[in-house]
């Protein structure tokens, strides 16, 4: 068995293994090579973490006696144990790959993003998801882990994709769909502005279908409707259908629950005209 900060993972109960796996997400940082994708990638990690924690909460992993041992009797619990050990091993493997990269990398290539580098909308989501995940944990009692970094997209994709697959397997063993859906609703209960929901929707794609569906439904419930039946544009004319969020709105993290309806039967735009069917937030937009 792999060693976890001086403790042999095989000596941990199934519940302790679970808590350790969720805890591993806390110590990952992203290198500067992620550039503009940094925020989206960080949210993807957060969503992978929240999805794993959601499953654990749904099956009461910290309260069910069958998960309180390192030698479970039933087949399904042994399968859960094996999957969690694979998740733990995946973290260790990717971490070792990063350490190998650090040996020959230039100092500038080892700079890491920090929470303060996030825009307020993403930083608030990151904090919110982290709080929810921690509330679903019991601390393992192991020594604090050292922070480490992912430096390239290949290892990032590998980590997220494989963890997504492992959680798929856990959910097949113990589906508890109704409970998981209820937990998702609680996760996004306080997220009620369109920019935050859109950021979640984008990051959840391909990682957490239940969260993605819930967010999409919430967006449809608050985002109103912008529609044009017929559009005819000529020359340099521009037509925009949908709400417009300036960079200022995202930077300030303005929460706006927009339920307006903007409809047009037909639009004829000519010359250098600009037509916007929707709302604009945060000052100057693409037509200014």
Short mmCIF file of C-alpha atoms in Angstrom, two decimals:
data_model
loop_
_atom_site.label_atom_id
_atom_site.label_comp_id
_atom_site.label_asym_id
_atom_site.label_seq_id
_atom_site.Cartn_x
_atom_site.Cartn_y
_atom_site.Cartn_z
CA UNK A 1 0.00 0.00 0.00
CA UNK A 2 1.09 3.55 -0.65
CA UNK A 3 2.23 5.61 2.29
CA UNK A 4 0.24 8.69 3.22
CA UNK A 5 2.36 11.05 5.33
CA UNK A 6 3.76 8.26 7.42
CA UNK A 7 0.52 6.30 7.61
CA UNK A 8 0.03 3.20 5.49
CA UNK A 9 -3.20 3.71 3.54
CA UNK A 10 -4.17 0.07 4.09
CA UNK A 11 -4.40 0.83 7.82
CA UNK A 12 -7.00 3.56 7.24
CA UNK A 13 -10.71 2.91 7.41
CA UNK A 14 -12.76 3.39 4.25
CA UNK A 15 -14.15 6.64 5.71
CA UNK A 16 -10.65 7.91 6.54
CA UNK A 17 -9.50 7.09 3.01
CA UNK A 18 -12.41 9.11 1.64
CA UNK A 19 -11.61 12.11 3.84
CA UNK A 20 -7.96 11.94 2.85
CA UNK A 21 -8.86 11.93 -0.86
CA UNK A 22 -11.08 15.00 -0.48
CA UNK A 23 -8.34 16.67 1.54
CA UNK A 24 -5.80 16.12 -1.25
CA UNK A 25 -7.53 18.72 -3.42
CA UNK A 26 -6.76 21.43 -0.84
CA UNK A 27 -3.04 21.37 -1.57
CA UNK A 28 -3.02 21.61 -5.37
CA UNK A 29 -1.94 24.87 -6.99
CA UNK A 30 -1.81 25.70 -10.68
CA UNK A 31 1.31 26.97 -12.45
CA UNK A 32 1.47 30.12 -14.53
CA UNK A 33 1.47 28.15 -17.78
CA UNK A 34 -2.31 27.76 -17.39
CA UNK A 35 -2.61 31.45 -18.23
CA UNK A 36 -6.15 32.57 -19.00
CA UNK A 37 -7.49 29.06 -18.34
CA UNK A 38 -6.37 29.25 -14.71
CA UNK A 39 -9.75 30.22 -13.26
CA UNK A 40 -11.73 27.69 -15.28
CA UNK A 41 -9.26 24.92 -14.40
CA UNK A 42 -9.38 25.82 -10.72
CA UNK A 43 -13.16 25.61 -10.77
CA UNK A 44 -12.94 22.22 -12.50
CA UNK A 45 -10.77 20.96 -9.64
CA UNK A 46 -13.24 22.44 -7.14
CA UNK A 47 -16.13 20.72 -8.89
CA UNK A 48 -14.35 17.35 -8.96
CA UNK A 49 -13.77 17.78 -5.23
CA UNK A 50 -17.34 18.84 -4.46
CA UNK A 51 -18.71 15.93 -6.48
CA UNK A 52 -16.61 13.41 -4.53
CA UNK A 53 -17.64 15.02 -1.23
CA UNK A 54 -21.29 14.98 -2.34
CA UNK A 55 -21.19 11.24 -2.93
CA UNK A 56 -19.65 10.69 0.51
CA UNK A 57 -22.33 12.81 2.16
CA UNK A 58 -25.09 11.01 0.25
CA UNK A 59 -23.95 7.57 1.43
CA UNK A 60 -23.20 8.83 4.98
CA UNK A 61 -19.64 7.56 4.68
CA UNK A 62 -18.58 9.13 7.99
CA UNK A 63 -21.56 7.68 9.89
CA UNK A 64 -22.22 4.26 8.37
CA UNK A 65 -20.47 1.53 10.45
CA UNK A 66 -19.56 -0.51 7.38
CA UNK A 67 -17.16 2.28 6.29
CA UNK A 68 -15.54 2.57 9.74
CA UNK A 69 -13.16 -0.36 9.17
CA UNK A 70 -10.17 -1.02 6.94
CA UNK A 71 -11.41 -4.58 6.34
CA UNK A 72 -15.01 -4.21 5.13
CA UNK A 73 -17.06 -7.40 4.82
CA UNK A 74 -19.38 -6.68 1.89
CA UNK A 75 -18.31 -6.57 -1.75
CA UNK A 76 -19.54 -3.03 -2.48
CA UNK A 77 -17.64 -1.55 0.46
CA UNK A 78 -14.48 -3.33 -0.63
CA UNK A 79 -14.97 -1.89 -4.12
CA UNK A 80 -15.30 1.59 -2.60
CA UNK A 81 -12.09 1.03 -0.67
CA UNK A 82 -10.25 -0.04 -3.84
CA UNK A 83 -11.51 2.99 -5.81
CA UNK A 84 -10.49 5.42 -3.07
CA UNK A 85 -7.03 3.85 -2.94
CA UNK A 86 -6.77 4.38 -6.72
CA UNK A 87 -7.73 8.04 -6.32
CA UNK A 88 -5.08 8.43 -3.65
CA UNK A 89 -2.48 6.76 -5.86
CA UNK A 90 -3.45 9.03 -8.77
CA UNK A 91 -2.75 12.13 -6.67
CA UNK A 92 0.63 10.73 -5.68
CA UNK A 93 1.54 9.82 -9.27
CA UNK A 94 0.66 13.25 -10.65
CA UNK A 95 2.47 14.94 -7.78
CA UNK A 96 5.63 12.93 -8.51
CA UNK A 97 5.40 13.98 -12.16
CA UNK A 98 5.30 17.63 -11.07
CA UNK A 99 8.30 17.16 -8.80
CA UNK A 100 10.25 15.65 -11.69
CA UNK A 101 9.39 18.67 -13.83
CA UNK A 102 10.67 21.02 -11.12
CA UNK A 103 14.17 19.54 -11.23
CA UNK A 104 15.16 21.13 -14.56
CA UNK A 105 12.55 23.90 -14.87
CA UNK A 106 13.49 27.56 -14.86
CA UNK A 107 12.49 29.58 -11.82
CA UNK A 108 9.98 31.61 -13.86
CA UNK A 109 8.26 28.39 -14.95
CA UNK A 110 7.60 27.43 -11.33
CA UNK A 111 5.55 30.51 -10.42
CA UNK A 112 2.10 29.51 -9.16
CA UNK A 113 -1.27 31.21 -9.25
CA UNK A 114 -2.82 32.21 -5.95
CA UNK A 115 -6.39 32.90 -4.86
CA UNK A 116 -5.74 36.64 -5.08
CA UNK A 117 -5.15 36.24 -8.83
CA UNK A 118 -8.79 35.24 -9.37
CA UNK A 119 -11.54 37.62 -10.35
CA UNK A 120 -14.08 38.14 -7.53
CA UNK A 121 -16.78 36.00 -9.17
CA UNK A 122 -14.48 32.98 -9.43
CA UNK A 123 -12.83 33.60 -6.06
CA UNK A 124 -16.23 33.60 -4.36
CA UNK A 125 -17.22 30.34 -6.07
CA UNK A 126 -13.88 28.76 -5.17
CA UNK A 127 -14.36 29.75 -1.53
CA UNK A 128 -18.00 28.64 -1.45
CA UNK A 129 -17.30 25.19 -2.90
CA UNK A 130 -14.35 24.74 -0.55
CA UNK A 131 -16.47 25.51 2.51
CA UNK A 132 -19.17 23.03 1.45
CA UNK A 133 -16.64 20.26 0.81
CA UNK A 134 -14.94 20.79 4.18
CA UNK A 135 -18.28 20.65 5.97
CA UNK A 136 -18.76 17.15 4.56
CA UNK A 137 -15.41 15.90 5.84
CA UNK A 138 -14.07 14.60 9.08
CA UNK A 139 -10.43 15.50 9.50
CA UNK A 140 -8.22 12.46 9.08
CA UNK A 141 -5.79 13.33 11.85
CA UNK A 142 -2.86 12.94 9.45
CA UNK A 143 -0.11 15.51 9.23
CA UNK A 144 -0.79 18.54 7.07
CA UNK A 145 0.21 17.99 3.47
CA UNK A 146 2.59 20.24 1.59
CA UNK A 147 1.20 22.32 -1.26
CA UNK A 148 2.28 21.22 -4.72
CA UNK A 149 1.65 22.45 -8.24
CA UNK A 150 0.32 21.24 -11.54
CA UNK A 151 2.35 22.84 -14.31
CA UNK A 152 0.82 21.56 -17.53
CA UNK A 153 -2.57 20.85 -19.04
CA UNK A 154 -1.76 17.22 -19.77
CA UNK A 155 -1.42 16.26 -16.11
CA UNK A 156 -4.39 18.46 -15.22
CA UNK A 157 -6.62 16.73 -17.77
CA UNK A 158 -5.38 13.35 -16.62
CA UNK A 159 -6.18 14.13 -12.99
CA UNK A 160 -9.67 15.54 -13.61
CA UNK A 161 -10.70 12.92 -16.17
CA UNK A 162 -9.59 9.97 -14.06
CA UNK A 163 -11.14 11.32 -10.86
CA UNK A 164 -14.37 11.91 -12.78
CA UNK A 165 -14.27 8.28 -13.90
CA UNK A 166 -13.60 7.04 -10.37
CA UNK A 167 -16.52 9.05 -8.97
CA UNK A 168 -18.70 7.64 -11.77
CA UNK A 169 -17.79 4.19 -10.46
CA UNK A 170 -18.59 5.16 -6.87
CA UNK A 171 -21.99 6.50 -7.92
CA UNK A 172 -22.77 3.26 -9.75
CA UNK A 173 -21.99 1.25 -6.60
CA UNK A 174 -24.15 3.50 -4.40
CA UNK A 175 -26.42 5.58 -6.71
CA UNK A 176 -28.51 7.56 -4.13
CA UNK A 177 -29.51 9.90 -6.98
CA UNK A 178 -32.31 11.70 -5.16
CA UNK A 179 -30.05 12.53 -2.22
CA UNK A 180 -27.25 13.73 -4.51
CA UNK A 181 -29.63 15.99 -6.41
CA UNK A 182 -30.84 17.53 -3.17
CA UNK A 183 -27.24 18.18 -2.11
CA UNK A 184 -26.53 19.90 -5.43
CA UNK A 185 -29.45 22.26 -4.83
CA UNK A 186 -27.91 23.20 -1.49
CA UNK A 187 -24.50 23.76 -3.12
CA UNK A 188 -25.87 26.41 -5.47
CA UNK A 189 -28.59 27.78 -3.20
CA UNK A 190 -26.67 31.00 -2.52
CA UNK A 191 -25.37 31.37 -6.09
CA UNK A 192 -28.00 33.58 -7.68
CA UNK A 193 -26.29 35.82 -10.24
CA UNK A 194 -25.82 35.03 -13.89
CA UNK A 195 -22.00 35.45 -14.17
CA UNK A 196 -21.37 33.02 -11.29
CA UNK A 197 -23.83 30.48 -12.63
CA UNK A 198 -22.36 30.71 -16.12
CA UNK A 199 -18.85 30.16 -14.75
CA UNK A 200 -20.09 27.09 -12.87
CA UNK A 201 -21.93 25.81 -15.92
CA UNK A 202 -18.82 26.08 -18.06
CA UNK A 203 -16.53 24.40 -15.52
CA UNK A 204 -18.99 21.60 -14.71
CA UNK A 205 -19.28 20.49 -18.35
CA UNK A 206 -17.90 16.98 -18.69
CA UNK A 207 -17.10 16.77 -14.97
CA UNK A 208 -20.38 16.90 -13.06
CA UNK A 209 -23.58 16.34 -15.05
CA UNK A 210 -25.89 16.68 -12.03
CA UNK A 211 -24.42 20.06 -11.10
CA UNK A 212 -24.44 21.15 -14.74
CA UNK A 213 -28.14 20.34 -15.11
CA UNK A 214 -29.07 22.09 -11.86
CA UNK A 215 -27.12 25.22 -12.81
CA UNK A 216 -28.66 25.28 -16.30
CA UNK A 217 -32.14 25.10 -14.79
CA UNK A 218 -31.34 27.91 -12.39
CA UNK A 219 -29.96 30.09 -15.18
CA UNK A 220 -33.13 29.55 -17.18
CA UNK A 221 -35.14 30.56 -14.14
CA UNK A 222 -33.36 33.86 -13.50
CA UNK A 223 -31.85 34.93 -16.79
CA UNK A 224 -35.02 36.05 -18.50
CA UNK A 225 -35.36 35.72 -22.25
CA UNK A 226 -33.85 37.52 -25.23
CA UNK A 227 -35.27 36.67 -28.64
CA UNK A 228 -35.61 37.93 -32.22
CA UNK A 229 -37.73 36.13 -34.80
CA UNK A 230 -36.16 37.47 -38.00
CA UNK A 231 -32.79 39.19 -38.42
CA UNK A 232 -31.57 40.88 -41.59
CA UNK A 233 -28.19 42.61 -41.47
CA UNK A 234 -26.24 44.31 -44.25
CA UNK A 235 -22.80 45.84 -44.56
CA UNK A 236 -20.94 46.32 -41.28
CA UNK A 237 -24.06 46.09 -39.14
CA UNK A 238 -23.83 44.09 -35.93
CA UNK A 239 -26.62 42.35 -34.02
CA UNK A 240 -26.22 40.94 -30.53
CA UNK A 241 -28.90 38.81 -28.84
CA UNK A 242 -28.33 38.12 -25.17
CA UNK A 243 -27.11 39.90 -22.07
CA UNK A 244 -23.80 41.73 -22.22
CA UNK A 245 -21.41 41.64 -19.27
CA UNK A 246 -18.50 44.04 -19.37
CA UNK A 247 -15.15 43.19 -17.80
CA UNK A 248 -15.99 45.69 -15.06
CA UNK A 249 -19.06 43.68 -14.03
CA UNK A 250 -17.02 40.49 -13.69
CA UNK A 251 -14.17 42.22 -11.87
CA UNK A 252 -16.50 43.74 -9.28
CA UNK A 253 -18.36 40.47 -8.84
CA UNK A 254 -21.72 42.23 -9.15
CA UNK A 255 -24.60 39.89 -8.33
CA UNK A 256 -27.56 40.46 -10.64
CA UNK A 257 -30.58 38.18 -10.87
CA UNK A 258 -32.02 39.20 -14.24
CA UNK A 259 -35.57 38.12 -15.10
CA UNK A 260 -36.34 40.57 -17.88
CA UNK A 261 -37.78 39.61 -21.26
CA UNK A 262 -36.50 41.37 -24.41
CA UNK A 263 -38.27 40.36 -27.62
CA UNK A 264 -38.19 41.61 -31.22
CA UNK A 265 -40.31 40.35 -34.08
CA UNK A 266 -37.91 41.45 -36.81
CA UNK A 267 -34.59 43.29 -36.96
CA UNK A 268 -33.20 45.12 -39.99
CA UNK A 269 -29.67 46.43 -39.43
CA UNK A 270 -27.76 48.32 -42.12
CA UNK A 271 -24.54 50.25 -42.57
CA UNK A 272 -22.53 50.47 -39.37
CA UNK A 273 -25.49 50.20 -37.02
CA UNK A 274 -25.43 48.09 -33.86
CA UNK A 275 -28.49 46.39 -32.41
CA UNK A 276 -28.50 44.78 -28.98
CA UNK A 277 -31.51 42.76 -27.81
CA UNK A 278 -30.78 42.14 -24.16
CA UNK A 279 -29.41 43.91 -21.11
CA UNK A 280 -25.96 45.40 -20.61
CA UNK A 281 -24.22 45.42 -17.24
CA UNK A 282 -21.07 47.10 -16.00
CA UNK A 283 -20.75 50.05 -18.35
CA UNK A 284 -19.37 50.03 -21.85
CA UNK A 285 -19.89 46.86 -23.86
CA UNK A 286 -18.80 45.52 -27.25
CA UNK A 287 -20.75 48.15 -29.18
CA UNK A 288 -19.21 51.16 -27.37
#
